[in-house]
mmCIF file of C-alpha atoms in Angstrom:
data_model
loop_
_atom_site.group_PDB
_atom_site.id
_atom_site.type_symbol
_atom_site.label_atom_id
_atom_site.label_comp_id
_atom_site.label_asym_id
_atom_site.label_seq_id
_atom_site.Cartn_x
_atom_site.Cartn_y
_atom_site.Cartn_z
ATOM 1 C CA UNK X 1494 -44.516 -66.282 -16.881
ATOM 2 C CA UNK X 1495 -42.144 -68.014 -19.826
ATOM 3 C CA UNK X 1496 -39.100 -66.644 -20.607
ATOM 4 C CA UNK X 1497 -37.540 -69.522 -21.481
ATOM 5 C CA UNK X 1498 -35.578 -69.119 -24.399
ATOM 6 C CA UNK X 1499 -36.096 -65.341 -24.878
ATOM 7 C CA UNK X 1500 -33.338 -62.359 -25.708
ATOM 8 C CA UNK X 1501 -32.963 -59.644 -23.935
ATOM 9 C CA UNK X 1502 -32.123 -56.693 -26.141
ATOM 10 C CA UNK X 1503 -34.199 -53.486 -25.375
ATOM 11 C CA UNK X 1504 -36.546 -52.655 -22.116
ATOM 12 C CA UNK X 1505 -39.231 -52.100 -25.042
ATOM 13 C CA UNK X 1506 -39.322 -55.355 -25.851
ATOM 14 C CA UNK X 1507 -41.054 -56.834 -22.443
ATOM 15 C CA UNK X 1508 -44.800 -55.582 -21.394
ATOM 16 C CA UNK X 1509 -44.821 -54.361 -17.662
ATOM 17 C CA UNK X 1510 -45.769 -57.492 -16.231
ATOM 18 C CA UNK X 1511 -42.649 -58.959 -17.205
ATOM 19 C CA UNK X 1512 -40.385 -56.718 -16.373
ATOM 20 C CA UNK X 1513 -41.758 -55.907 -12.643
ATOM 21 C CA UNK X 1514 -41.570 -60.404 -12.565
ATOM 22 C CA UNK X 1515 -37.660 -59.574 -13.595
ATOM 23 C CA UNK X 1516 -37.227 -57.263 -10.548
ATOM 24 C CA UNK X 1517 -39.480 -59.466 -8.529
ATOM 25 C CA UNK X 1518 -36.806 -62.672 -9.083
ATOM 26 C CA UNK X 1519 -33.769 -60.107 -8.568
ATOM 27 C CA UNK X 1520 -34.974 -59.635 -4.962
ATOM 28 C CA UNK X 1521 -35.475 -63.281 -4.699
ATOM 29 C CA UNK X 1522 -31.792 -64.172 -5.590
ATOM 30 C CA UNK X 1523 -30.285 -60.899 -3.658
ATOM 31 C CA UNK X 1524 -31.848 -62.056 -0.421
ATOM 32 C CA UNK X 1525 -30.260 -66.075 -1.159
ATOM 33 C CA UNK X 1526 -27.127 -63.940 -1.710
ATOM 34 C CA UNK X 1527 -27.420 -61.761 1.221
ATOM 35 C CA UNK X 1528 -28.340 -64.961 3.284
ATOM 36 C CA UNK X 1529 -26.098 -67.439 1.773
ATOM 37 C CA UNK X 1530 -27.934 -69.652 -0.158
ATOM 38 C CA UNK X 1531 -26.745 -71.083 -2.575
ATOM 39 C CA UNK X 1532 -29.019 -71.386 -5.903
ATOM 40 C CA UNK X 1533 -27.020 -73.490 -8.027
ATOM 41 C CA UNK X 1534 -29.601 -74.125 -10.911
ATOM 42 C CA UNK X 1535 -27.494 -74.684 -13.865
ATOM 43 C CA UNK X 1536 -24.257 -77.352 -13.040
ATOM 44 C CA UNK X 1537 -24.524 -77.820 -16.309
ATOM 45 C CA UNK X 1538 -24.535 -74.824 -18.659
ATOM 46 C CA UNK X 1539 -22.161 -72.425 -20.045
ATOM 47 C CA UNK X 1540 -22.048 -68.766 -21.201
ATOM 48 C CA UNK X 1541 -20.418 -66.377 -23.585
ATOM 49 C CA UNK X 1542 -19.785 -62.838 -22.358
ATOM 50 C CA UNK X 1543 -18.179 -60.946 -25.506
ATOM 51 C CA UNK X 1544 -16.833 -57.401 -24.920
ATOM 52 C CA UNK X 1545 -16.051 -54.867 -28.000
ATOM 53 C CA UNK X 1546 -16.827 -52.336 -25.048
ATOM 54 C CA UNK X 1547 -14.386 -53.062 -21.818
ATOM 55 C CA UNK X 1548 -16.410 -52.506 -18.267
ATOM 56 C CA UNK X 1549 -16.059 -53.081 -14.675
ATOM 57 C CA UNK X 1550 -19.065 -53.558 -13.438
ATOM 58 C CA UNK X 1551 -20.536 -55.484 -16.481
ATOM 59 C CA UNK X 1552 -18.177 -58.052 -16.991
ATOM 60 C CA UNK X 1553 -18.361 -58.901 -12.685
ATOM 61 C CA UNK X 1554 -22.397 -59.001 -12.693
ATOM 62 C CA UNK X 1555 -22.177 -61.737 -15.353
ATOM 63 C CA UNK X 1556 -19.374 -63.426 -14.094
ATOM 64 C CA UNK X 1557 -20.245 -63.806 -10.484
ATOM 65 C CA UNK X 1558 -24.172 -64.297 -11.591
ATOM 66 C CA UNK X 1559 -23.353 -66.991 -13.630
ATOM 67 C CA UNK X 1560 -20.655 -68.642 -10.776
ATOM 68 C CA UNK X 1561 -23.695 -68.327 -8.520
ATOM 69 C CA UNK X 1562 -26.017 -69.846 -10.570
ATOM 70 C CA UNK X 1563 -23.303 -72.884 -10.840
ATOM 71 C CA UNK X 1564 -22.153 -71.777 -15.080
ATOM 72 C CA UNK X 1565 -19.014 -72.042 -16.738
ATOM 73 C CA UNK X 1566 -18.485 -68.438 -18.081
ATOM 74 C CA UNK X 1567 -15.823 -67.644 -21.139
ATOM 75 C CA UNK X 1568 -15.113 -64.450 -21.169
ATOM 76 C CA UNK X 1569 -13.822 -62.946 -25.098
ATOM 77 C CA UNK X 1570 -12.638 -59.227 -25.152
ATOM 78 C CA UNK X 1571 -11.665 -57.637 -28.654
ATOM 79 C CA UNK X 1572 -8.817 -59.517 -29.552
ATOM 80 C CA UNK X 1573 -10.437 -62.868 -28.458
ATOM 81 C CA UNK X 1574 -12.570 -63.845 -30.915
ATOM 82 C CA UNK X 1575 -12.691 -63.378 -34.213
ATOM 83 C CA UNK X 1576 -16.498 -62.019 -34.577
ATOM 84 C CA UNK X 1577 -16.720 -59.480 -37.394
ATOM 85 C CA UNK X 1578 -13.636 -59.880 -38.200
ATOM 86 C CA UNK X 1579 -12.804 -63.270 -40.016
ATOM 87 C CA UNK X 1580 -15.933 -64.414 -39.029
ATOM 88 C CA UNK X 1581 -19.604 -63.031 -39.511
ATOM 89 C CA UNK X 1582 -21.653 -62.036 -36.781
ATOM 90 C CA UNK X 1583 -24.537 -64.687 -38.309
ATOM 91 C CA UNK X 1584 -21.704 -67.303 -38.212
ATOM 92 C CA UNK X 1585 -20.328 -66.945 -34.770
ATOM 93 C CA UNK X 1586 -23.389 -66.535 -33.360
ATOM 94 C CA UNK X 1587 -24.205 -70.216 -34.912
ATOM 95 C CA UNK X 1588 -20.639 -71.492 -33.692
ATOM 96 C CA UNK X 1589 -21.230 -70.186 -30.294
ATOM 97 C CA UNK X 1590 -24.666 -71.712 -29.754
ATOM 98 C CA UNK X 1591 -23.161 -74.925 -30.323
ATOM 99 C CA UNK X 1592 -20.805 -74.722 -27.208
ATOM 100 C CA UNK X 1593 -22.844 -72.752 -24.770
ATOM 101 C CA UNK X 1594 -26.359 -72.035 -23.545
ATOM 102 C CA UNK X 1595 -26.607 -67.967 -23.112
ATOM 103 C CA UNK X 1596 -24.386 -65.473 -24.853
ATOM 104 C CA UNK X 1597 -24.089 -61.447 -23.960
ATOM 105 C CA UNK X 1598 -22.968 -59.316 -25.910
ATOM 106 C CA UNK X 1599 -21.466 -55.525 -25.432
ATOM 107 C CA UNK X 1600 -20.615 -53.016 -27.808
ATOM 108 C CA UNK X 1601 -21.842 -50.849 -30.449
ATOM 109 C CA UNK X 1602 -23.646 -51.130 -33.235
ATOM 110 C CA UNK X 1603 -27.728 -52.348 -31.741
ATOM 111 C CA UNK X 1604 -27.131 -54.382 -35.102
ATOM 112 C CA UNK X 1605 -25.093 -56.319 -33.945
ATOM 113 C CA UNK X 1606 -26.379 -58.040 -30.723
ATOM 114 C CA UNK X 1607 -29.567 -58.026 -32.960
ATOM 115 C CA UNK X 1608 -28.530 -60.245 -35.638
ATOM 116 C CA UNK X 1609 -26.413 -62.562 -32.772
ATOM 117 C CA UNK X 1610 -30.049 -62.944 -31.291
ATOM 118 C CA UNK X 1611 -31.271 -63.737 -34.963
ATOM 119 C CA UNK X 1612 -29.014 -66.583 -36.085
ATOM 120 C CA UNK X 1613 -28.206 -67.705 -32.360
ATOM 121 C CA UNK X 1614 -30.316 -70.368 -30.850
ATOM 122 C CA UNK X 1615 -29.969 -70.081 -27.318
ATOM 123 C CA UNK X 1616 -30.291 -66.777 -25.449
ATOM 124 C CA UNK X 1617 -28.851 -63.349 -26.505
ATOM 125 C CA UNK X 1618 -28.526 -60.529 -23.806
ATOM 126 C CA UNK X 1619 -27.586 -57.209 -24.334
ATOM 127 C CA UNK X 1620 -24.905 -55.847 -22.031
ATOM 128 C CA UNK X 1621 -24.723 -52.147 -23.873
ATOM 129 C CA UNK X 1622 -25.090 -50.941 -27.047
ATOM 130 C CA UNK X 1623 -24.951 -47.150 -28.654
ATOM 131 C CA UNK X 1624 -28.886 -47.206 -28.583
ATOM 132 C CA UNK X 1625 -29.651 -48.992 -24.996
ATOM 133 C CA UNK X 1626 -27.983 -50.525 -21.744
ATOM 134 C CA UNK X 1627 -31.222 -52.619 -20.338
ATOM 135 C CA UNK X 1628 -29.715 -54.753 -17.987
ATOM 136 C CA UNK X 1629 -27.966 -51.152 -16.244
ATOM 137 C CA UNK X 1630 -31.862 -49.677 -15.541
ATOM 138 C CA UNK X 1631 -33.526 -52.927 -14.515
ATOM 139 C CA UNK X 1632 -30.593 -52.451 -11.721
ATOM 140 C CA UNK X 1633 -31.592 -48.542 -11.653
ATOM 141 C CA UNK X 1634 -35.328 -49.334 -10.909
ATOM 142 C CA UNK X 1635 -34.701 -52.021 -8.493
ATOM 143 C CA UNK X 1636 -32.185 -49.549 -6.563
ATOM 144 C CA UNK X 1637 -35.276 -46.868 -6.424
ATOM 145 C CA UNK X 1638 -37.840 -49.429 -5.102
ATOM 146 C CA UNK X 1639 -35.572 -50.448 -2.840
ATOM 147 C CA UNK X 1640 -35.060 -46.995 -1.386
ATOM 148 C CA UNK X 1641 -38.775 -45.625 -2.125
ATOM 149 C CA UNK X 1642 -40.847 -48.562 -1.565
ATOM 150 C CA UNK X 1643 -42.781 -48.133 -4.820
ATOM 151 C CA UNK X 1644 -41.730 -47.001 -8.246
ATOM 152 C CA UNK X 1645 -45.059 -46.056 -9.772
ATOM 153 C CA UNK X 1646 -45.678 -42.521 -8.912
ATOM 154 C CA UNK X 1647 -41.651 -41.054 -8.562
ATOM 155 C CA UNK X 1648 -40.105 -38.675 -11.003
ATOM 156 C CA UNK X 1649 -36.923 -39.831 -12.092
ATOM 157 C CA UNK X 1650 -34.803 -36.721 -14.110
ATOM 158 C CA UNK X 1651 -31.864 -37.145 -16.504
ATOM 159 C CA UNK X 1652 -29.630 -34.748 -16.574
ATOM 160 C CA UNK X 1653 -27.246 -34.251 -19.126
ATOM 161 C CA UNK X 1654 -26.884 -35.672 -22.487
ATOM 162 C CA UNK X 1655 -30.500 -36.915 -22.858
ATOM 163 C CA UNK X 1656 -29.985 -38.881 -25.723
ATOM 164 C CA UNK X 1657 -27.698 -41.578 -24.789
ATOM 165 C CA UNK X 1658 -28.102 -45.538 -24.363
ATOM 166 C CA UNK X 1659 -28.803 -45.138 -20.540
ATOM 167 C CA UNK X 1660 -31.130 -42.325 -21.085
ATOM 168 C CA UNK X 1661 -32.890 -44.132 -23.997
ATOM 169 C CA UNK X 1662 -33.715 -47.370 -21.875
ATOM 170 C CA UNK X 1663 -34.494 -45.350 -18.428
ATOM 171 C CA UNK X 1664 -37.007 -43.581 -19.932
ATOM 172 C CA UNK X 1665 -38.447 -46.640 -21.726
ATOM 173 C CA UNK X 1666 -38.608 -48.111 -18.351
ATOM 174 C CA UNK X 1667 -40.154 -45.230 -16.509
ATOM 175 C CA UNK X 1668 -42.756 -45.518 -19.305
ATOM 176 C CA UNK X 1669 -43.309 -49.145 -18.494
ATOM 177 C CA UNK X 1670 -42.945 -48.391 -14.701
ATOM 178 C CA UNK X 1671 -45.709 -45.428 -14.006
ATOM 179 C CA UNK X 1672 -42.581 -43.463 -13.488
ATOM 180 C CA UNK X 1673 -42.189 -39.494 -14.423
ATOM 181 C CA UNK X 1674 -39.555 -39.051 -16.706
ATOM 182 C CA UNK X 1675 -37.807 -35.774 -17.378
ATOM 183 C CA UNK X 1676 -34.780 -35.807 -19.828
ATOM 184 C CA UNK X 1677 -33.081 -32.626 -19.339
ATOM 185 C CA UNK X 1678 -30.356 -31.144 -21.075
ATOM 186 C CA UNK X 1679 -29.031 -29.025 -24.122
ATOM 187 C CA UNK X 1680 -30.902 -28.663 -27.101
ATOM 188 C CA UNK X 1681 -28.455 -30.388 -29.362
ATOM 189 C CA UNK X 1682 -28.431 -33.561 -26.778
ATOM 190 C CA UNK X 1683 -32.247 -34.093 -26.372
ATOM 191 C CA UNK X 1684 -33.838 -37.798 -27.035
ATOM 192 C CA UNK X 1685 -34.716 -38.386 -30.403
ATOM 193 C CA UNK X 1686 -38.175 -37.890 -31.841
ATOM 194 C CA UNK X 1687 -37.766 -41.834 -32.556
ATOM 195 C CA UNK X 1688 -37.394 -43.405 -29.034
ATOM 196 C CA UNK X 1689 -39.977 -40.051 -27.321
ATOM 197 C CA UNK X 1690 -42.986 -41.437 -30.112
ATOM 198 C CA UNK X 1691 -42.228 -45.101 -28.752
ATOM 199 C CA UNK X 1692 -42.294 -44.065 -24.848
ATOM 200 C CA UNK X 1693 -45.020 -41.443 -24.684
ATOM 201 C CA UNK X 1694 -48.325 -44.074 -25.334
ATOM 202 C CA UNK X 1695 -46.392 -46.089 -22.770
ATOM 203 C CA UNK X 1696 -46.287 -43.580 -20.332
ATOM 204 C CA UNK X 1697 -49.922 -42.325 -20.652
ATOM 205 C CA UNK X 1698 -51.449 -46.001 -20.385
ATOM 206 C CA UNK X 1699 -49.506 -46.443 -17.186
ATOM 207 C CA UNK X 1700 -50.268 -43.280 -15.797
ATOM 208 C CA UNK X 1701 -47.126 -41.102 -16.298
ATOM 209 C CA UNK X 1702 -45.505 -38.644 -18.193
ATOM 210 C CA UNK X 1703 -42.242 -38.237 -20.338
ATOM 211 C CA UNK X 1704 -40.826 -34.208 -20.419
ATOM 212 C CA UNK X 1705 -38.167 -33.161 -22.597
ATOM 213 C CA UNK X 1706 -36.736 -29.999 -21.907
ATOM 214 C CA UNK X 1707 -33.894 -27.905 -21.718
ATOM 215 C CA UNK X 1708 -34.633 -25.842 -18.541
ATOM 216 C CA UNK X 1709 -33.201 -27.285 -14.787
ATOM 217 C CA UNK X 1710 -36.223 -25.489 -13.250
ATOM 218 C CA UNK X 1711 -38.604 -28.740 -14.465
ATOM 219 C CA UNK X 1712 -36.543 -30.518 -11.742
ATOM 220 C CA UNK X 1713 -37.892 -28.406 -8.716
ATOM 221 C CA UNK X 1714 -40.077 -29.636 -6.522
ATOM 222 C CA UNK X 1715 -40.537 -32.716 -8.721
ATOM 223 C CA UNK X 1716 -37.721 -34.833 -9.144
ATOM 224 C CA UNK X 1717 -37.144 -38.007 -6.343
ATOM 225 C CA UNK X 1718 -34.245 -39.227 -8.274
ATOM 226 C CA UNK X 1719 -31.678 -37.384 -10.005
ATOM 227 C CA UNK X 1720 -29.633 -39.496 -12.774
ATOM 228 C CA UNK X 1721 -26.071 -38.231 -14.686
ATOM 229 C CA UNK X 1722 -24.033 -39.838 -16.913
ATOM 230 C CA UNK X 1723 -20.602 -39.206 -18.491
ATOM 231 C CA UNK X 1724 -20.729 -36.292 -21.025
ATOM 232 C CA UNK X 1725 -18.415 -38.521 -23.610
ATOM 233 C CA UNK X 1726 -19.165 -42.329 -24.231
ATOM 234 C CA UNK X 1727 -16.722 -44.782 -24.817
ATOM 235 C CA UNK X 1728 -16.215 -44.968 -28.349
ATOM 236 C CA UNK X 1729 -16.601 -41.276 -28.776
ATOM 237 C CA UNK X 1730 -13.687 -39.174 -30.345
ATOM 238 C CA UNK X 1731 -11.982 -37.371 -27.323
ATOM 239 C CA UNK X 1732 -11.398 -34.281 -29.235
ATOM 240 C CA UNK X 1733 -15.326 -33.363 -28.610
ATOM 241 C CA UNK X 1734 -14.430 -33.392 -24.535
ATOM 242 C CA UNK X 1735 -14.634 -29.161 -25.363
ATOM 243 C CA UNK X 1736 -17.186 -28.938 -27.068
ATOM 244 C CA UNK X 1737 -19.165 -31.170 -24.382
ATOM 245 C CA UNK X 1738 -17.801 -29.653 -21.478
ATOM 246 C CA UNK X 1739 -19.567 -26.191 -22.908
ATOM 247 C CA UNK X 1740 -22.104 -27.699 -23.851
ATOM 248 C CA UNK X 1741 -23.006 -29.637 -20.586
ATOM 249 C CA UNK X 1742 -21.167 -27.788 -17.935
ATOM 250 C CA UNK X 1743 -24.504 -25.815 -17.066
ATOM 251 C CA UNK X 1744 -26.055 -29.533 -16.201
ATOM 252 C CA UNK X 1745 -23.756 -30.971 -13.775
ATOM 253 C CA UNK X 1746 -25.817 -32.056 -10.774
ATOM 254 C CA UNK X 1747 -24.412 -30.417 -7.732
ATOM 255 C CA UNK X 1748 -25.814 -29.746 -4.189
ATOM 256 C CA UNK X 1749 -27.827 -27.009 -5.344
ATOM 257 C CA UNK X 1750 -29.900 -29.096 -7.416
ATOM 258 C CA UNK X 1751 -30.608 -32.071 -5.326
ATOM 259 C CA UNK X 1752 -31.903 -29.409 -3.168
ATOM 260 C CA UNK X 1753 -33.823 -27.706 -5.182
ATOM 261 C CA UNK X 1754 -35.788 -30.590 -6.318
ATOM 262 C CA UNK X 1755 -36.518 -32.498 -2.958
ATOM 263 C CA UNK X 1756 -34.762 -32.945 0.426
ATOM 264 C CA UNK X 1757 -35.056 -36.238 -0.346
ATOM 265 C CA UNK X 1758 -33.887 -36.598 -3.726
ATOM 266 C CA UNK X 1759 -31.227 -39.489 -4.324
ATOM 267 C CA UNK X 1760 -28.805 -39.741 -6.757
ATOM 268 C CA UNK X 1761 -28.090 -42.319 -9.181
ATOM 269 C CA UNK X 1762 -24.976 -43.005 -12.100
ATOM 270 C CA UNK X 1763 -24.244 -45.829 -13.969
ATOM 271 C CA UNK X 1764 -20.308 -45.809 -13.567
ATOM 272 C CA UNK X 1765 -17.663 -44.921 -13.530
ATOM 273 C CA UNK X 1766 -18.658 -41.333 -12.886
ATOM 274 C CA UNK X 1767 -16.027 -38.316 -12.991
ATOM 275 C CA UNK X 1768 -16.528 -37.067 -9.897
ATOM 276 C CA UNK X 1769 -12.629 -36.302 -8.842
ATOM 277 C CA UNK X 1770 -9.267 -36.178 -9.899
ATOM 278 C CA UNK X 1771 -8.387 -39.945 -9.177
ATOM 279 C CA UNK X 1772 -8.586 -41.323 -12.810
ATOM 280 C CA UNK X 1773 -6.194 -40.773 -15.516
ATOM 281 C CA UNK X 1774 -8.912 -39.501 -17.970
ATOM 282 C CA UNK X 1775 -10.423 -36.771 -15.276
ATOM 283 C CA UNK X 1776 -6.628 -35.817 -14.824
ATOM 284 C CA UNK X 1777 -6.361 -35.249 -18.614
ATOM 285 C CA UNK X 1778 -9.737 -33.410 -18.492
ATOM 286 C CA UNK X 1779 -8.682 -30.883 -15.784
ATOM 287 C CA UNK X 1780 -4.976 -30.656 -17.455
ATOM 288 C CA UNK X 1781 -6.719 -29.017 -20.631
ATOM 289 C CA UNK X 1782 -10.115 -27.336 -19.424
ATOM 290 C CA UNK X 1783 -9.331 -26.425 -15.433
ATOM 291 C CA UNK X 1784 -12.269 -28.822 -14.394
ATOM 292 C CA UNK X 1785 -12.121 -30.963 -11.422
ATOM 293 C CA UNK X 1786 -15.878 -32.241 -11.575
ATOM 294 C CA UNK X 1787 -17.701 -33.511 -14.236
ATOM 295 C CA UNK X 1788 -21.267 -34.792 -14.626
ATOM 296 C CA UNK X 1789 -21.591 -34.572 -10.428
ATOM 297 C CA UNK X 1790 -19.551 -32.897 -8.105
ATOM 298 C CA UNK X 1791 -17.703 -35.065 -5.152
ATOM 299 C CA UNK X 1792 -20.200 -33.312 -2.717
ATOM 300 C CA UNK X 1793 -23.405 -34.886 -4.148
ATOM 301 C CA UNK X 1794 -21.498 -38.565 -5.153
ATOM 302 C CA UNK X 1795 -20.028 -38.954 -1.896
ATOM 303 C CA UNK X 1796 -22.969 -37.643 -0.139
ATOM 304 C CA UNK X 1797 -25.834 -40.123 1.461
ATOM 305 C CA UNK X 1798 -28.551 -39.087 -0.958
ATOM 306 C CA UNK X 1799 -25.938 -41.015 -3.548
ATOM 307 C CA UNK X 1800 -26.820 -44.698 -3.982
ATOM 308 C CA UNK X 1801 -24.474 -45.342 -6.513
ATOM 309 C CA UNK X 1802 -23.052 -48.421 -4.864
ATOM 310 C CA UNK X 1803 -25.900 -50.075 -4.242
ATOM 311 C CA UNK X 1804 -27.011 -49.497 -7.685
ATOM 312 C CA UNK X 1805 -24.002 -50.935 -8.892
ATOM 313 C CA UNK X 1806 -24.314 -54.365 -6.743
ATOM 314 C CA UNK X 1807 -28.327 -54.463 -8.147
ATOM 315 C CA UNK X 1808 -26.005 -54.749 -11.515
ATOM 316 C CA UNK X 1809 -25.044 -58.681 -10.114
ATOM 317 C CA UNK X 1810 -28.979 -59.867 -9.164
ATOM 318 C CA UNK X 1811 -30.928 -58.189 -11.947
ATOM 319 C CA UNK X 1812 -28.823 -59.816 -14.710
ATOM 320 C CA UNK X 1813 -28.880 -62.864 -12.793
ATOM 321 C CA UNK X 1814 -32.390 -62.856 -12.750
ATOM 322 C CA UNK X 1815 -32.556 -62.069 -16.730
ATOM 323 C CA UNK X 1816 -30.166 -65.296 -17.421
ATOM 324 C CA UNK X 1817 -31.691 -67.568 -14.959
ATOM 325 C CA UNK X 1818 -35.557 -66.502 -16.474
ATOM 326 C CA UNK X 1819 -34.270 -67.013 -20.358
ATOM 327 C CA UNK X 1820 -32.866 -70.241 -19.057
ATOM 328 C CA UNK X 1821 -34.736 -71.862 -16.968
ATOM 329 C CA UNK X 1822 -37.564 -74.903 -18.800
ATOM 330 C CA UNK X 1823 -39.954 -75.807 -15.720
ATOM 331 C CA UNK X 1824 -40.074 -78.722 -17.700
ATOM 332 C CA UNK X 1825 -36.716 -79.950 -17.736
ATOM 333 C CA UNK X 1826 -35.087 -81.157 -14.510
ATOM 334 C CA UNK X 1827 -31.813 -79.194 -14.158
#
């Protein structure tokens, strides 16, 4: 398959065949990492990784993916660029694609990686916007096939606010996948109509389903991997954290619910998750509302049906594979 010169802005964009190739070349580079090998293809190149949004595990996958792959990476946070703010997006996105050969972008507005992809010519990836976070559930799905052997087939539940960028792009990939989807959580946090319409043909050519519902009791018996999110995104105005907490409270994934829905039921979170009192912001959280546990409870995070961690490392060889497939010209000896 050609990727070469291709942006990688929603899971929606890419046909099943390419994104299963995308997890296929993952494994490929985490076993040379695992064993060593180094896979120096580009000596030559350079990226742009430009971050409205700050993030741990984000900002290391593309670092240390594009180190691996031999790059020159510039990192630009908010104040290090000047990218919708003396300068247009269409402009810096021209600038930019005359010093390097990839750029990633994370932020906000979908709008905005989207016109960097339309006036840049080399390629755009999207490290998180308000409507999607693809390069987080490539990691997701390789993390489950690692652990199940096979994706097509498992029921993967959301729980919690259902309509966010993670929740979005997992159940566009579970669509793609042959994955069951169930998005459950409160009425006023379900997916919208929009991105349900999209999935659903998706799902039923490949075999699936997508469930939207409001009512824990779809997880039992059915789901094989249960996924939570924090209940406030960054960006969001912390004076909603009571509002969500009642809201959302009734969805935190504890014990009880992994058991309910298999024995074998894993557990899966983007990061960072809430999980204890060891951050500033959960301290903050429990100073004002009594609540020691968000989204999970320590029980189920620090349990071993969490795979959180290795999730998180999957971060590192999916987007390497997504740079080194929108990069690589078989033609062109690198």
């Amino acid at each position: 398959m050609d990727f070469y010169g291709r942006d990688f802005l929603r899971i929606l964009d890419f046909n099943e065949e390419e994104l299963r190739y995308m997890l296929a070349t993952a494994k490929k580079f985490k076993e040379m990492k695992r064993e060593g090998r180094s896979h120096k293809v580009f000596p030559n190149k350079n990226i742009a990784i430009l971050f409205e949004k700050t993030s741990t595990r984000t900002r290391c996958s593309f670092e240390v993916a594009g180190y691996d792959l031999g790059m020159g990476v510039t990192y630009l946070d908010p104040t290090g660029s000047q990218m919708g703010h003396k300068e247009s997006i269409a402009d810096t996105a021209r600038v930019l694609s005359r010093f390097y050969d990839g750029i990633e972008y994370r932020g906000f507005d979908q709008k905005i990686v989207d016109d960097l992809a339309k006036y840049a010519s080399v390629p755009v990836w999207n490290g998180l916007t308000d409507e999607c976070h693809p390069t987080q559930v490539l990691a997701d799905f390789m993390t489950m096939e690692e652990h199940f052997g096979h994706l097509k087939g498992l029921t993967l539940a959301f729980v919690g606010d259902a309509r966010n960028n993670v929740a979005n792009s997992l159940m566009a990939m579970s669509a793609k996948m042959g994955v069951n989807y169930i998005a459950c959580g409160p009425e006023a946090l379900k997916p919208s109509d929009e991105i349900v319409e999209k999935c659903r043909p998706i799902a039923e050519k490949n075999g699936c389903t997508i469930t939207v519902t409001n009512d824990l009791s779809a997880l039992n018996g059915k789901a094989d991997a249960i996924y939570a999110d924090v209940w406030l995104s960054m960006g969001e105005d912390k004076e909603m954290w009571g509002e969500r907490i009642k809201l959302l409270k009734p969805y935190q994934v504890t014990m009880e619910m992994m058991n309910q829905a298999k024995p074998e039921t894993v557990f899966l979170h983007a990061l960072p998750s809430f999980h204890d009192l060891n951050t500033s912001v959960a301290r903050d959280v429990y100073e004002k509302f009594d609540l020691r546990e968000m989204e999970v409870t320590n029980e189920v995070f620090e349990s071993e049906r969490s795979i959180v961690f290795d999730e998180a490392e999957n971060r590192m060889h999916t987007i390497k594979a997504v740079m080194f497939l929108t990069m690589y010209k078989k033609e062109e000896k690198q």
